[in-house]
Amino acid sequence: MYRILEKEVLSDVTKLMVVEAPHVARKAQAGQFVIVRIDEHGERIPLTIADYDQEAGTITLIFQEVGKSTMHLGTLQAGDTLATLAGPLGHPTEVANYGTVVCVGGGVGIAPIYPITRALKEASNYVISIIGARTRDLLFWEDRMRAVSDELIVCTDDGSYGRKALVTEPLKELLEARGPEIARVWAIGPAIMMKFVSLTTRPFNIPTIVSLNTIMIDGTGMCGGCRVLLEEGAQFVCVDGPEFDGHKVDWDNLLARLAFYREEERLAVEHWEHECRLEGVLKEQGGA
Amino acid sequence: MSPLTQRERVKIPRQRMPEQDAVVRRGNFNEVALGFTEELAIAEANRCLQCDRPYCVEGCPVEVLIPQFIRALREGDMVGAVAIMKVKNSLPAICGRVCPQEVQCEIRCVLARKGQPVAIGRLERFVGDYELAMRTCPLERKLPTGKKVAVVGTGPAGLTCAVDVAREGHAVTMFESLHAPGGVLVYGIPEFRLPKSVVHAEIDYAVECLGIEIRTDHVIGRTLTLSELLAEYDAVFLGTGAGLPSFMRIPGINYNGVMSANEFLTRVNLMKGYLFPEYDTPVKVGRKVAVIGAGNVAMDAARCALRLQTLQGKDGEVHIVYRRSRDEVPARAEEVHHAEEEGVIFDFLTNPVEIFGDEKGNVRGMRCIRMELGEPDASGRRSPRPVPGSEFDMEVDMVIFALGTSPNPLVFMDASGLERTKYGTVVVKDEETGRTTMPRVWAGGDVVTGAATVVSAMGAGKRAAADINRFLANEVTDW
C-alpha cells in the first residue's frame, strides 16, 4: 500500500497527488511513468511522473479525470492509500545539451513536460516552452514552467488566459522565425495535439519527441496492448517508449486504438456514478 | 477386510473426474474439473500396484514419491500422504491441476499399457486440496543461516526455488513486477482450470510457513537492477518466465481487435475483466474469434472467449487456427478435449497471411492459406508448407495470437556478463545446477527454456535451489 501524502486540486478535473513510494523515487527520471491501481477492483493506470523527490521518497502524479478510474482516484484524499504503484517504467528522456529546444505541454501534459523541461534546462539548453489548455481553469504550473524556461508562451483555446491560440500556432511562428536555431522539440499532451505538433515541425525537419499514453495493462512488456505503428514496424510504448519520434508515428492508427474501449469507458462511468449515488443514499439513511 | 490382490486392483476401473457439464460451463468461469471425493480418491489409489521399480517417478520433473503417497492415501493416512508429497512438491494443488501428467508420470504407469493409468494427477490434487483445507503439515524451516537470497519472479520456478532455499534457513526475498504473486499461474491460466483462490492459498501457506518476503510492484531492471540485488544478496535466482508476446509479421496486426493471448488472458484472469464493470478492466470479445496457435495458451484463450461470448450474450464462434495438423497439437490432451466439448472449432493446416480492417480501424476479416505437411523439421514435427493458390478469406472480428512467448528483456538491464541466446533466453552452464555465466546468479524455468510447462519450471527451480544451498553452505566454491 502506498500512502497519499498531499493532494492539491489544480482544477475541477485536474488533481495533484504526492505519494509515498521510495522504491520508485530513488530511480525515477524525467520521461518515465508508473502504473497505479487504486484498489483490488482497480485497473492498472499508466501515469507519467510529474516530479520526484529522492530524499523524501515521494513522487508527484497529476491526472485529469477523464474516466471512471481517474474520477475515482480524484476522490481520494491525503492519508488514503493506493494498492499498486509500480515503476519507474519506460526509457527516461535523452537529456543532453542540444542548444535551443522547445517544450510543448498541452492540458494535463504540462505535468510530464515539466521534469523534462527542467532536466533540459539543467543541461544548459536554451529552453522555449509553450503551454496551453482548452480554457484558463485547466492551466496549471505556469510558475514552475516559467522557472525552468528561458521563454514561456501561454495560450488557451478560448482566449480566457494568455494568447487565444492552439499550441501549434506559436510553435509554427517560432519555427518560421527561428527554425534553424531550434535543435529539438518535445511535445506532450492529448494524442491529437501531439499529432498536429508533429505535422507542424515536419516541414522544418526538426526532430520531435512525443510521449505516448496508450492503453496498457501490465506496463512491463507483457501484453502488447500498447503497441504503436512506427515506420519501422510495431513497437511497445511501455518498454520501447514512451517517447518516440513523432514524425514516424502512425497517428491515425494510434487514435483509432485509443477509441477502442470508448463504449466500456462510458459503461464504467455510469456504473461508478450509480454506485456513488447508492452510497450517498445509504449514508443518508444511516444518518437518519 | 483383507487387502486386495493385484488381480483385483487391476480390475478396478479408472475413476472418472466429476466435471461441470459442457453446456453449463460455457456460461461461467468456475472450475471445470470438480475434484475427487474421498471415496473416489481411495478407489483410484487402490488401483496402484506399488511397483518395485516405479517408472512413474522417473517421469516427474520434481520426482514426487508417487507410490508412497498413494499408499498412504489408500490406507486412509491423509496426513502421511501430505507429508510424503511435501518432501518433493510444495505446490501439489497447483501441479495436480496443470501438469501434463499424460506425458510425464501417467504415461509410464504399468497400467497405461491398457490405456488406463492410475490418475496420479487427480490424486495429487486431492492431497493438495486436503492440505489447503486442513493444514496438517506445515513446511519446516532450519535455523537461520544469516544468508540472504533474492528470487526474481513469483511464478512456478521462483516459488519452488524460494521454498527449497528457505527450508534450509536462508532468508528469502521474492520480487514480483505485477501486483499479485503467482506469475503465469495468475495472469495466464484461467480460473476455470486453476482457481486463483487455490493459487493464493497455496502460495500464502508456503510463504507463511517459511517467512518468505514477497515484494510486489518491483520491476527488476527498472525498480532495482540485477547488480543492485547482487550487492545486497548472497545469491540471486532468475525465474522471470517468458512474458514477451510474439505477433506474426503480416499486414494488419495493429487493427483494433487484434491482440496477444497475453493481453486477452491478463485482462480476463489477473484483472478479472469477465466481472466488468464490478472490476474496472474491460475485456471485449468478438462474435467470430480466431485464436492463432494450438498450445495450452491458445486453448485457454479460446475457452475464455467462448465463455465471454455466452456471458455477453453474443452468439458466435471461436476457431483455433493452426498451421500443422491435429497430431502436432502441443496442448495438453485434456485441454483439447475440453475445448472441443465446449464447442471450439479447429481449423488445422491453416495459416493467416493478412488481416483486414474496416474504416474505423476494427478488424473485419483474415486471409488464410492452406498448409500441407512436409518432412520433419528440427523439432521432430513435420514442417508445414503453404499450398500455392489456396488462399481464402475468413470473416472474423477478433484475432488472438497465441504463438509462444520469449523472455522479457527488462530484467537484463544492467546485467552485462549474463550470457543469452539469440532467442533472448538465459544461458545456463549446466542444467543440473541452473548456474548462469554470471557468478552468484542462477536461472530456471521459461526464462531459460522459452515457453514450457509449469512443472518443468518447478523442476528447474528445485535443481537450482539445491545448488544454491550447496553453494551457500560452502560445499562448492568455484563457479
PDB file of C-alpha atoms in Angstrom, chain B residues 171-300:
ATOM      1  CA  ALA B 171      16.306 -15.560   4.291  1.00  0.00           C
ATOM      2  CA  VAL B 172      14.424 -15.311   1.006  1.00  0.00           C
ATOM      3  CA  THR B 173      13.019 -12.156  -0.603  1.00  0.00           C
ATOM      4  CA  MET B 174      10.937 -12.577  -3.758  1.00  0.00           C
ATOM      5  CA  PHE B 175      10.418  -9.782  -6.292  1.00  0.00           C
ATOM      6  CA  GLU B 176       7.293  -9.580  -8.446  1.00  0.00           C
ATOM      7  CA  SER B 177       6.633  -6.958 -11.138  1.00  0.00           C
ATOM      8  CA  LEU B 178       2.832  -7.305 -11.038  1.00  0.00           C
ATOM      9  CA  HIS B 179       0.548  -6.562  -8.080  1.00  0.00           C
ATOM     10  CA  ALA B 180      -0.029 -10.207  -7.139  1.00  0.00           C
ATOM     11  CA  PRO B 181       2.340 -13.174  -6.853  1.00  0.00           C
ATOM     12  CA  GLY B 182       1.984 -16.284  -8.995  1.00  0.00           C
ATOM     13  CA  GLY B 183       3.252 -15.249 -12.421  1.00  0.00           C
ATOM     14  CA  VAL B 184       1.631 -17.247 -15.207  1.00  0.00           C
ATOM     15  CA  LEU B 185      -0.487 -19.069 -12.609  1.00  0.00           C
ATOM     16  CA  VAL B 186      -2.451 -15.853 -12.055  1.00  0.00           C
ATOM     17  CA  TYR B 187      -2.173 -13.872 -15.288  1.00  0.00           C
ATOM     18  CA  GLY B 188      -2.176 -16.729 -17.778  1.00  0.00           C
ATOM     19  CA  ILE B 189      -4.026 -19.828 -16.639  1.00  0.00           C
ATOM     20  CA  PRO B 190      -7.773 -19.168 -16.365  1.00  0.00           C
ATOM     21  CA  GLU B 191      -9.922 -19.528 -13.274  1.00  0.00           C
ATOM     22  CA  PHE B 192     -11.845 -22.495 -14.733  1.00  0.00           C
ATOM     23  CA  ARG B 193      -8.643 -24.517 -14.952  1.00  0.00           C
ATOM     24  CA  LEU B 194      -6.826 -23.214 -11.886  1.00  0.00           C
ATOM     25  CA  PRO B 195      -8.888 -21.159  -9.415  1.00  0.00           C
ATOM     26  CA  LYS B 196      -6.961 -18.126  -8.192  1.00  0.00           C
ATOM     27  CA  SER B 197      -8.099 -18.889  -4.643  1.00  0.00           C
ATOM     28  CA  VAL B 198      -6.110 -22.141  -4.888  1.00  0.00           C
ATOM     29  CA  VAL B 199      -3.023 -20.327  -6.190  1.00  0.00           C
ATOM     30  CA  HIS B 200      -3.176 -17.657  -3.493  1.00  0.00           C
ATOM     31  CA  ALA B 201      -3.864 -20.157  -0.718  1.00  0.00           C
ATOM     32  CA  GLU B 202      -1.036 -22.446  -1.764  1.00  0.00           C
ATOM     33  CA  ILE B 203       1.439 -19.555  -2.080  1.00  0.00           C
ATOM     34  CA  ASP B 204       0.317 -17.920   1.186  1.00  0.00           C
ATOM     35  CA  TYR B 205       0.629 -21.207   3.059  1.00  0.00           C
ATOM     36  CA  ALA B 206       4.184 -21.876   1.890  1.00  0.00           C
ATOM     37  CA  VAL B 207       5.279 -18.273   2.348  1.00  0.00           C
ATOM     38  CA  GLU B 208       3.835 -18.017   5.868  1.00  0.00           C
ATOM     39  CA  CYS B 209       5.438 -21.272   6.983  1.00  0.00           C
ATOM     40  CA  LEU B 210       8.857 -20.211   5.775  1.00  0.00           C
ATOM     41  CA  GLY B 211       8.892 -16.484   6.456  1.00  0.00           C
ATOM     42  CA  ILE B 212       9.449 -15.618   2.801  1.00  0.00           C
ATOM     43  CA  GLU B 213       9.030 -11.933   1.960  1.00  0.00           C
ATOM     44  CA  ILE B 214       7.291 -11.046  -1.319  1.00  0.00           C
ATOM     45  CA  ARG B 215       7.762  -7.549  -2.739  1.00  0.00           C
ATOM     46  CA  THR B 216       5.174  -6.877  -5.427  1.00  0.00           C
ATOM     47  CA  ASP B 217       5.334  -3.874  -7.813  1.00  0.00           C
ATOM     48  CA  HIS B 218       9.100  -4.375  -8.208  1.00  0.00           C
ATOM     49  CA  VAL B 219      10.150  -4.490 -11.844  1.00  0.00           C
ATOM     50  CA  ILE B 220      13.692  -5.819 -11.793  1.00  0.00           C
ATOM     51  CA  GLY B 221      15.720  -3.916 -14.375  1.00  0.00           C
ATOM     52  CA  ARG B 222      13.810  -0.732 -13.520  1.00  0.00           C
ATOM     53  CA  THR B 223      12.915  -0.539  -9.813  1.00  0.00           C
ATOM     54  CA  LEU B 224      16.105  -2.415  -8.910  1.00  0.00           C
ATOM     55  CA  THR B 225      18.761  -3.905 -11.161  1.00  0.00           C
ATOM     56  CA  LEU B 226      20.449  -7.276 -11.035  1.00  0.00           C
ATOM     57  CA  SER B 227      23.709  -5.594  -9.971  1.00  0.00           C
ATOM     58  CA  GLU B 228      21.946  -3.935  -7.060  1.00  0.00           C
ATOM     59  CA  LEU B 229      20.481  -7.285  -5.995  1.00  0.00           C
ATOM     60  CA  LEU B 230      23.936  -8.890  -6.118  1.00  0.00           C
ATOM     61  CA  ALA B 231      25.270  -6.179  -3.831  1.00  0.00           C
ATOM     62  CA  GLU B 232      22.641  -6.964  -1.213  1.00  0.00           C
ATOM     63  CA  TYR B 233      22.066 -10.713  -1.539  1.00  0.00           C
ATOM     64  CA  ASP B 234      24.353 -13.747  -1.402  1.00  0.00           C
ATOM     65  CA  ALA B 235      22.587 -15.434  -4.304  1.00  0.00           C
ATOM     66  CA  VAL B 236      20.048 -14.435  -6.958  1.00  0.00           C
ATOM     67  CA  PHE B 237      17.662 -16.757  -8.800  1.00  0.00           C
ATOM     68  CA  LEU B 238      16.024 -15.530 -12.007  1.00  0.00           C
ATOM     69  CA  GLY B 239      12.663 -17.127 -12.653  1.00  0.00           C
ATOM     70  CA  THR B 240      11.146 -14.340 -14.701  1.00  0.00           C
ATOM     71  CA  GLY B 241       9.481 -16.579 -17.239  1.00  0.00           C
ATOM     72  CA  ALA B 242       8.746 -15.790 -20.856  1.00  0.00           C
ATOM     73  CA  GLY B 243       6.327 -12.909 -20.838  1.00  0.00           C
ATOM     74  CA  LEU B 244       7.007 -11.151 -24.117  1.00  0.00           C
ATOM     75  CA  PRO B 245       4.317 -11.962 -26.699  1.00  0.00           C
ATOM     76  CA  SER B 246       5.020 -12.646 -30.386  1.00  0.00           C
ATOM     77  CA  PHE B 247       2.968 -11.323 -33.257  1.00  0.00           C
ATOM     78  CA  MET B 248       3.102 -12.633 -36.818  1.00  0.00           C
ATOM     79  CA  ARG B 249       4.809 -10.346 -39.286  1.00  0.00           C
ATOM     80  CA  ILE B 250       1.778  -9.961 -41.530  1.00  0.00           C
ATOM     81  CA  PRO B 251      -0.119  -6.836 -42.587  1.00  0.00           C
ATOM     82  CA  GLY B 252      -2.917  -5.625 -40.315  1.00  0.00           C
ATOM     83  CA  ILE B 253      -1.753  -6.703 -36.867  1.00  0.00           C
ATOM     84  CA  ASN B 254      -2.491  -3.296 -35.331  1.00  0.00           C
ATOM     85  CA  TYR B 255      -6.203  -3.180 -36.105  1.00  0.00           C
ATOM     86  CA  ASN B 256      -8.461  -2.960 -33.080  1.00  0.00           C
ATOM     87  CA  GLY B 257      -9.462  -6.458 -32.018  1.00  0.00           C
ATOM     88  CA  VAL B 258      -6.093  -7.994 -32.844  1.00  0.00           C
ATOM     89  CA  MET B 259      -4.217  -8.834 -29.664  1.00  0.00           C
ATOM     90  CA  SER B 260      -1.803 -11.179 -27.968  1.00  0.00           C
ATOM     91  CA  ALA B 261      -3.136 -14.054 -25.886  1.00  0.00           C
ATOM     92  CA  ASN B 262      -1.197 -12.444 -23.039  1.00  0.00           C
ATOM     93  CA  GLU B 263      -3.300  -9.298 -23.279  1.00  0.00           C
ATOM     94  CA  PHE B 264      -6.583 -11.164 -23.594  1.00  0.00           C
ATOM     95  CA  LEU B 265      -5.784 -13.592 -20.759  1.00  0.00           C
ATOM     96  CA  THR B 266      -4.340 -10.885 -18.474  1.00  0.00           C
ATOM     97  CA  ARG B 267      -7.491  -8.824 -18.895  1.00  0.00           C
ATOM     98  CA  VAL B 268      -9.610 -11.876 -18.092  1.00  0.00           C
ATOM     99  CA  ASN B 269      -7.559 -13.589 -15.365  1.00  0.00           C
ATOM    100  CA  LEU B 270      -5.358 -11.136 -13.496  1.00  0.00           C
ATOM    101  CA  MET B 271      -7.684  -8.155 -13.915  1.00  0.00           C
ATOM    102  CA  LYS B 272     -10.947 -10.160 -13.744  1.00  0.00           C
ATOM    103  CA  GLY B 273     -12.298  -8.470 -16.851  1.00  0.00           C
ATOM    104  CA  TYR B 274     -15.117 -11.024 -17.083  1.00  0.00           C
ATOM    105  CA  LEU B 275     -16.578  -9.307 -13.999  1.00  0.00           C
ATOM    106  CA  PHE B 276     -16.526  -5.820 -15.616  1.00  0.00           C
ATOM    107  CA  PRO B 277     -17.880  -3.344 -14.526  1.00  0.00           C
ATOM    108  CA  GLU B 278     -17.615  -4.711 -10.953  1.00  0.00           C
ATOM    109  CA  TYR B 279     -13.904  -4.834 -11.779  1.00  0.00           C
ATOM    110  CA  ASP B 280     -12.587  -1.843 -13.699  1.00  0.00           C
ATOM    111  CA  THR B 281     -10.708  -3.543 -16.548  1.00  0.00           C
ATOM    112  CA  PRO B 282     -12.918  -4.253 -19.559  1.00  0.00           C
ATOM    113  CA  VAL B 283     -12.457  -7.153 -21.941  1.00  0.00           C
ATOM    114  CA  LYS B 284     -14.101  -7.337 -25.323  1.00  0.00           C
ATOM    115  CA  VAL B 285     -14.938 -10.471 -27.220  1.00  0.00           C
ATOM    116  CA  GLY B 286     -15.871 -10.790 -30.861  1.00  0.00           C
ATOM    117  CA  ARG B 287     -18.718 -12.728 -32.467  1.00  0.00           C
ATOM    118  CA  LYS B 288     -16.248 -14.629 -34.566  1.00  0.00           C
ATOM    119  CA  VAL B 289     -12.925 -15.106 -32.857  1.00  0.00           C
ATOM    120  CA  ALA B 290      -9.810 -16.678 -34.383  1.00  0.00           C
ATOM    121  CA  VAL B 291      -7.102 -17.858 -32.000  1.00  0.00           C
ATOM    122  CA  ILE B 292      -3.829 -18.432 -33.840  1.00  0.00           C
ATOM    123  CA  GLY B 293      -1.820 -21.345 -32.381  1.00  0.00           C
ATOM    124  CA  ALA B 294      -2.689 -24.609 -30.653  1.00  0.00           C
ATOM    125  CA  GLY B 295      -0.730 -24.708 -27.407  1.00  0.00           C
ATOM    126  CA  ASN B 296      -2.182 -24.593 -23.899  1.00  0.00           C
ATOM    127  CA  VAL B 297      -2.310 -20.798 -24.060  1.00  0.00           C
ATOM    128  CA  ALA B 298      -4.336 -20.957 -27.277  1.00  0.00           C
ATOM    129  CA  MET B 299      -6.797 -23.395 -25.669  1.00  0.00           C
ATOM    130  CA  ASP B 300      -7.104 -21.117 -22.631  1.00  0.00           C
TER     131      ASP B 300
END
